[in-house]
């Protein structure tokens, strides 16, 4: 019996290190990287089969060699993608980045512009992200074929789009007909790689992708990297994206989301399409979960051209659920813009079904007044204060938290967008 136990332990070690390509068949290849629990379950199944075939010869079998147990790949690459759809023109911008996971170095990046007139179909946020993923996978195939990527390798697909991530992991079924052909195309492309996994990351970690997609819309053109590799207009493989107008770093951004560590042990949050809060999305918001609202406001002239920015986050994983910006005209003060950012963000959060919220901003005056620790001395702010207090009463749980300006960059970016474009987006007035 002791010998049998030893043999089964040997087989457990063997099957625990079998390359994933041996047993990741069919649809399982879409997942790529399996969890340790799944691998253990696989091993247990194999051991049961071995036990039924035990004989005297098997009991004297030599232990597995080290070469057989070694992984078949040593290189890991990261594909990040995303998109933006302009609120008024409906033009689409796509951003794609490929990194070396070992050192965070950017290997390749591109942006694509899709004018609404040429798309041939109504492009939603989910469709746009699928289009970005298809382009990214095609680019990875070209880079692999030209040996820019070392094979064999593992590829990790990362996106802030919860719906797409859940589709790829098969946690969500693809119920929308317009997404079905895109999903099938992605599945075929992913199955052509040796080992691939897909997962969701916080929106705060996708700043490079967001900037690239926004720049594509602003300039109304695709960059040369996209045209050369994905569209196939040139044979050579281009270098990483270089553009004097971009402030992107040449390496993968580190995790900047301190919110990812805020675990409330609540149920999983919702995926609200960016800038499209609406009634049908409220069923995905959990009333038992705490959400984070960040707001900011600015005035160029004080008073002058003013705008506010708001972003709502999942406190559990730090993902951005919704964002918007509000243009306030050219006669508002900075404090008025801050208050309007808070008020508009609270209204949108309530409309989405949020019941528990932590409000964060870099305006100590607004936060201290809302917490009733400071008095409102300015008559011009009194009616903003009153409206904010009434909205505050509608939440089951409400907390304020002052943060440094550097940590409020997303809301600040949205406020500046409102002032630059003199437009509002993200909500229905």
XYZ file of C-alpha atoms in Angstrom:
429
model
C 0.000 0.000 0.000
C 2.915 2.328 0.747
C 4.302 1.690 -2.728
C 0.907 2.459 -4.300
C 0.720 5.741 -2.364
C 4.196 6.662 -3.595
C 3.250 5.893 -7.188
C 0.091 7.999 -7.031
C 2.113 10.888 -5.618
C 4.512 10.576 -8.575
C 1.623 10.737 -11.029
C 0.207 13.774 -9.241
C 3.546 15.553 -9.719
C 3.627 14.525 -13.370
C 0.126 15.663 -14.285
C 0.467 18.891 -12.293
C 3.157 20.027 -14.704
C 1.812 18.790 -18.018
C 1.867 21.709 -20.499
C -1.565 23.267 -20.774
C -1.705 22.586 -24.496
C -1.985 18.834 -23.723
C -5.243 19.124 -21.850
C -6.624 22.586 -22.764
C -8.766 21.400 -25.642
C -11.653 22.952 -27.559
C -13.352 25.784 -25.772
C -11.001 25.465 -22.780
C -8.235 27.022 -24.878
C -10.218 30.228 -24.755
C -9.453 30.381 -21.054
C -5.751 29.610 -21.460
C -4.437 29.869 -17.941
C -6.441 27.544 -15.689
C -6.687 27.930 -11.923
C -4.766 25.675 -9.560
C -8.043 24.133 -8.380
C -8.974 23.109 -11.927
C -5.540 21.585 -12.458
C -5.812 19.679 -9.194
C -9.214 18.331 -10.222
C -7.710 17.183 -13.524
C -4.873 15.455 -11.689
C -7.263 13.641 -9.356
C -9.218 12.307 -12.342
C -6.014 10.995 -13.933
C -4.899 9.353 -10.670
C -8.192 7.450 -10.419
C -7.584 6.116 -13.922
C -4.031 5.078 -13.006
C -5.210 3.335 -9.851
C -7.527 1.080 -11.875
C -4.577 -0.035 -14.007
C -2.085 -0.686 -11.190
C 0.045 -3.808 -11.607
C 3.368 -5.165 -10.340
C 5.256 -3.533 -13.208
C 3.678 -0.148 -12.538
C 4.708 -0.257 -8.895
C 8.367 -0.380 -9.953
C 8.084 2.443 -12.523
C 10.844 5.098 -12.280
C 9.963 8.657 -11.200
C 9.194 11.200 -13.943
C 12.168 13.069 -15.364
C 12.729 16.775 -14.686
C 12.571 17.515 -18.414
C 9.042 16.133 -18.675
C 7.856 18.325 -15.818
C 9.274 21.624 -17.102
C 6.889 24.227 -18.602
C 6.852 24.590 -22.391
C 7.140 28.389 -22.329
C 9.098 31.052 -20.525
C 7.785 34.248 -22.138
C 4.621 36.104 -21.123
C 3.133 39.002 -23.081
C 0.233 41.288 -22.170
C -2.358 42.610 -24.623
C -4.412 45.584 -23.417
C -7.155 47.122 -25.506
C -10.059 49.531 -25.231
C -12.207 52.033 -27.076
C -14.087 55.314 -26.818
C -17.185 56.485 -28.671
C -17.695 60.226 -29.089
C -21.010 61.288 -27.582
C -22.106 63.540 -30.438
C -20.281 62.453 -33.610
C -20.484 58.733 -32.643
C -17.029 58.252 -34.147
C -15.028 55.464 -32.514
C -11.435 55.406 -31.327
C -9.520 52.232 -30.478
C -6.311 51.818 -28.476
C -4.129 48.682 -28.414
C -0.953 48.049 -26.385
C 1.320 44.983 -26.179
C 3.803 44.652 -23.301
C 6.504 42.250 -22.187
C 5.307 41.102 -18.759
C 8.859 40.398 -17.566
C 10.017 44.009 -17.665
C 6.877 46.012 -18.497
C 8.419 47.238 -21.763
C 6.010 48.351 -24.464
C 6.609 46.186 -27.541
C 3.959 47.596 -29.837
C 1.049 50.038 -29.696
C -1.488 51.493 -32.090
C -4.675 53.481 -32.347
C -7.495 53.224 -34.884
C -10.140 55.714 -35.946
C -13.523 54.438 -37.156
C -15.807 57.189 -38.512
C -19.479 56.532 -37.936
C -20.309 56.794 -41.638
C -17.951 53.959 -42.605
C -18.785 51.483 -39.862
C -21.836 50.012 -41.604
C -23.495 49.207 -38.269
C -24.304 50.856 -34.987
C -21.206 50.530 -32.831
C -21.773 50.083 -29.108
C -19.061 50.173 -26.448
C -18.978 46.370 -26.339
C -18.727 46.045 -30.127
C -15.961 48.651 -30.207
C -13.997 46.743 -27.557
C -14.434 43.494 -29.490
C -13.141 45.268 -32.608
C -10.115 46.420 -30.617
C -9.499 42.876 -29.366
C -9.678 41.434 -32.882
C -7.157 44.008 -34.100
C -4.905 43.312 -31.119
C -4.939 39.545 -31.686
C -4.169 40.035 -35.381
C -1.256 42.269 -34.452
C 0.048 39.671 -31.984
C -0.103 37.030 -34.713
C 1.959 39.206 -37.071
C 4.485 40.000 -34.335
C 4.752 36.317 -33.470
C 5.223 35.273 -37.095
C 8.016 37.830 -37.509
C 9.622 36.570 -34.275
C 9.160 39.900 -32.501
C 7.418 37.786 -29.860
C 9.379 34.753 -28.713
C 7.534 31.439 -29.069
C 6.256 29.443 -27.322
C 4.730 32.034 -25.038
C 1.719 32.777 -22.891
C -0.454 35.746 -23.757
C -2.611 37.517 -21.175
C -5.489 39.585 -22.560
C -6.499 42.445 -20.237
C -9.508 44.743 -20.525
C -11.535 47.002 -18.255
C -14.730 45.919 -20.063
C -16.427 43.535 -17.664
C -18.866 42.164 -20.258
C -16.137 41.210 -22.737
C -13.974 39.722 -19.963
C -16.872 37.593 -18.710
C -17.661 36.463 -22.273
C -14.102 35.286 -22.785
C -14.074 33.401 -19.477
C -17.535 31.967 -20.291
C -19.036 33.365 -17.108
C -21.485 35.317 -19.274
C -23.250 33.965 -22.332
C -23.151 36.085 -25.468
C -26.839 36.945 -25.629
C -26.639 39.946 -27.964
C -26.844 38.947 -31.633
C -24.643 41.817 -32.765
C -21.811 40.548 -30.540
C -22.034 36.904 -31.625
C -19.932 37.173 -34.845
C -17.284 39.207 -33.023
C -17.112 36.632 -30.246
C -16.729 33.798 -32.763
C -13.930 35.652 -34.558
C -12.132 36.288 -31.271
C -12.505 32.628 -30.265
C -10.883 31.436 -33.496
C -8.014 33.880 -33.116
C -7.413 32.987 -29.462
C -7.465 29.265 -30.233
C -4.646 29.802 -32.731
C -2.262 30.731 -29.913
C -0.398 28.196 -27.778
C -1.646 29.491 -24.418
C -3.846 32.479 -23.706
C -5.849 33.822 -20.776
C -8.251 36.751 -20.445
C -9.344 38.834 -17.476
C -10.659 42.197 -16.277
C -8.444 44.915 -14.822
C -9.415 48.264 -13.234
C -10.071 51.171 -15.594
C -7.478 53.168 -13.678
C -4.827 50.826 -15.106
C -5.922 51.432 -18.705
C -4.915 55.076 -19.008
C -2.608 54.377 -21.941
C -5.389 52.682 -23.899
C -7.865 55.461 -23.110
C -5.448 58.190 -24.230
C -4.741 56.404 -27.517
C -8.436 55.906 -28.341
C -9.254 59.511 -27.442
C -6.375 60.741 -29.600
C -7.647 58.682 -32.542
C -11.014 60.479 -32.323
C -9.400 63.878 -31.841
C -7.079 63.528 -34.849
C -9.647 61.500 -36.838
C -7.051 59.093 -38.160
C -5.380 55.780 -37.416
C -1.668 55.729 -36.635
C 0.886 54.162 -38.940
C 1.427 51.211 -36.599
C -2.151 50.096 -37.084
C -2.013 50.537 -40.847
C 1.256 48.614 -41.169
C 0.614 45.624 -38.940
C -3.142 45.055 -38.654
C -4.261 46.409 -42.020
C -1.194 44.905 -43.695
C -0.183 47.827 -45.918
C 3.531 47.306 -45.182
C 5.614 44.202 -44.630
C 7.997 45.379 -41.949
C 7.121 45.364 -38.270
C 7.030 48.897 -36.822
C 8.559 50.056 -33.579
C 6.480 51.028 -30.575
C 4.113 53.937 -31.029
C 5.912 57.256 -31.261
C 3.976 60.467 -31.361
C 5.178 63.871 -30.203
C 1.648 64.746 -29.139
C 1.339 61.803 -26.756
C 2.514 61.693 -23.173
C 2.463 57.900 -22.876
C 5.384 56.192 -21.164
C 7.409 53.516 -22.929
C 6.609 50.917 -20.301
C 3.553 49.258 -18.851
C 1.913 51.431 -16.177
C 2.083 50.109 -12.656
C -1.098 49.476 -10.706
C -2.211 52.916 -9.555
C -5.498 51.809 -8.062
C -5.474 52.090 -4.293
C -9.194 51.383 -4.479
C -8.572 47.776 -5.512
C -7.548 47.063 -1.920
C -10.867 48.326 -0.515
C -12.729 45.084 -0.001
C -16.219 45.316 1.425
C -16.984 41.586 0.998
C -20.119 42.444 -0.941
C -21.495 40.845 -4.084
C -19.981 41.599 -7.463
C -20.760 45.025 -8.935
C -22.247 46.028 -12.244
C -20.915 46.815 -15.657
C -22.478 50.097 -16.751
C -21.501 51.041 -20.310
C -19.228 54.086 -20.237
C -21.184 57.344 -20.344
C -24.530 55.580 -20.717
C -26.224 55.380 -17.303
C -29.801 54.253 -17.826
C -32.613 52.512 -15.997
C -31.960 49.027 -17.426
C -28.507 49.014 -15.851
C -29.745 49.425 -12.278
C -30.499 45.704 -11.955
C -26.742 45.029 -12.043
C -25.937 47.461 -9.210
C -25.935 45.866 -5.770
C -27.643 47.880 -3.044
C -25.516 46.021 -0.476
C -22.243 47.181 -1.988
C -20.268 50.365 -1.383
C -19.267 52.407 -4.453
C -16.784 55.261 -4.771
C -17.618 58.583 -6.422
C -14.764 60.902 -7.332
C -15.510 64.441 -8.437
C -13.632 67.572 -9.419
C -14.343 71.036 -10.796
C -12.405 73.894 -12.278
C -12.809 77.463 -13.485
C -10.488 79.284 -15.859
C -10.685 82.825 -14.563
C -12.583 82.122 -11.339
C -15.203 83.108 -12.350
C -14.785 82.006 -15.929
C -15.145 78.989 -18.203
C -15.990 76.159 -15.829
C -16.501 72.417 -15.916
C -16.955 69.423 -13.636
C -15.841 65.798 -13.850
C -17.265 62.728 -12.145
C -16.356 59.022 -12.081
C -17.995 56.125 -10.234
C -15.928 53.102 -9.213
C -16.426 49.607 -7.857
C -14.786 49.658 -4.413
C -13.928 45.975 -4.626
C -11.829 45.842 -7.791
C -11.366 49.544 -8.603
C -13.031 49.281 -12.026
C -14.671 52.386 -13.449
C -18.423 51.855 -13.735
C -19.457 55.238 -15.090
C -17.963 58.636 -15.867
C -19.185 61.985 -17.126
C -18.326 65.645 -17.493
C -20.445 68.806 -17.188
C -19.871 72.122 -18.925
C -21.073 75.035 -16.770
C -20.656 78.057 -19.030
C -18.251 80.953 -18.578
C -19.392 82.637 -15.354
C -18.875 80.025 -12.610
C -16.312 79.922 -9.800
C -14.080 77.011 -8.906
C -16.106 76.150 -5.777
C -19.336 76.219 -7.755
C -17.817 73.815 -10.268
C -16.694 71.517 -7.442
C -20.188 71.473 -5.968
C -21.771 70.803 -9.365
C -19.405 67.860 -9.861
C -20.482 66.418 -6.536
C -24.196 67.047 -7.130
C -24.202 65.642 -10.670
C -22.213 62.591 -9.597
C -24.591 61.891 -6.725
C -27.624 62.219 -9.013
C -26.155 59.785 -11.540
C -25.174 57.315 -8.811
C -28.708 57.380 -7.422
C -30.196 56.937 -10.894
C -28.055 53.810 -11.340
C -29.355 52.342 -8.072
C -26.363 53.011 -5.813
C -27.397 53.079 -2.146
C -24.028 53.089 -0.378
C -21.307 55.501 -1.427
C -17.977 57.021 -0.444
C -17.474 60.469 -1.972
C -13.863 61.438 -2.686
C -12.435 64.714 -3.965
C -9.577 67.160 -3.524
C -11.811 70.073 -2.478
C -11.564 70.124 1.294
C -14.038 73.001 1.514
C -16.844 71.092 -0.218
C -16.196 67.840 1.645
C -15.990 69.491 5.071
C -19.197 71.418 4.433
C -21.057 68.301 3.265
C -19.832 66.469 6.377
C -21.300 69.384 8.421
C -17.936 70.151 9.984
C -17.595 73.557 8.300
C -20.236 76.237 7.926
C -21.254 77.612 4.530
C -20.333 81.270 4.725
C -20.642 82.166 1.026
C -24.247 83.005 0.008
C -23.495 81.896 -3.571
C -22.768 78.347 -2.374
C -25.769 77.977 -0.054
C -28.204 76.585 -2.630
C -25.567 74.096 -3.892
C -25.006 72.950 -0.317
C -28.744 72.533 0.295
C -29.186 70.436 -2.848
C -26.204 68.243 -1.987
C -27.526 67.614 1.540
C -30.926 66.562 0.161
C -29.213 64.100 -2.196
C -27.054 62.833 0.652
C -30.186 61.871 2.614
C -31.235 59.489 -0.197
C -28.257 57.175 0.390
C -28.447 54.418 2.992
C -24.739 54.903 3.674
C -22.759 58.059 2.901
C -19.144 58.898 3.712
C -16.702 61.582 2.562
C -12.955 61.245 2.091
C -10.460 63.926 1.123
C -7.768 62.763 -1.337
C -4.725 64.401 -2.866
C -5.058 66.063 -6.278
C -2.703 63.482 -7.826
C -5.125 60.698 -6.905
C -8.040 62.566 -8.438
C -6.564 62.733 -11.946
C -9.479 61.013 -13.705
C -12.090 63.483 -12.416
C -9.723 66.368 -13.159
C -9.266 65.061 -16.702
C -13.038 64.965 -17.202
C -13.475 68.491 -15.830
C -10.854 69.767 -18.265
C -12.571 67.904 -21.083
C -15.772 69.811 -20.328
C -13.921 73.133 -20.400
C -11.938 72.241 -23.540
C -14.885 70.948 -25.572
C -17.543 73.116 -23.899
C -19.751 70.052 -23.916
C -21.283 67.703 -21.332
C -21.500 63.943 -21.593
C -22.302 60.884 -19.539
C -25.882 61.589 -18.530
C -29.230 62.861 -19.743
C -30.061 66.381 -18.717
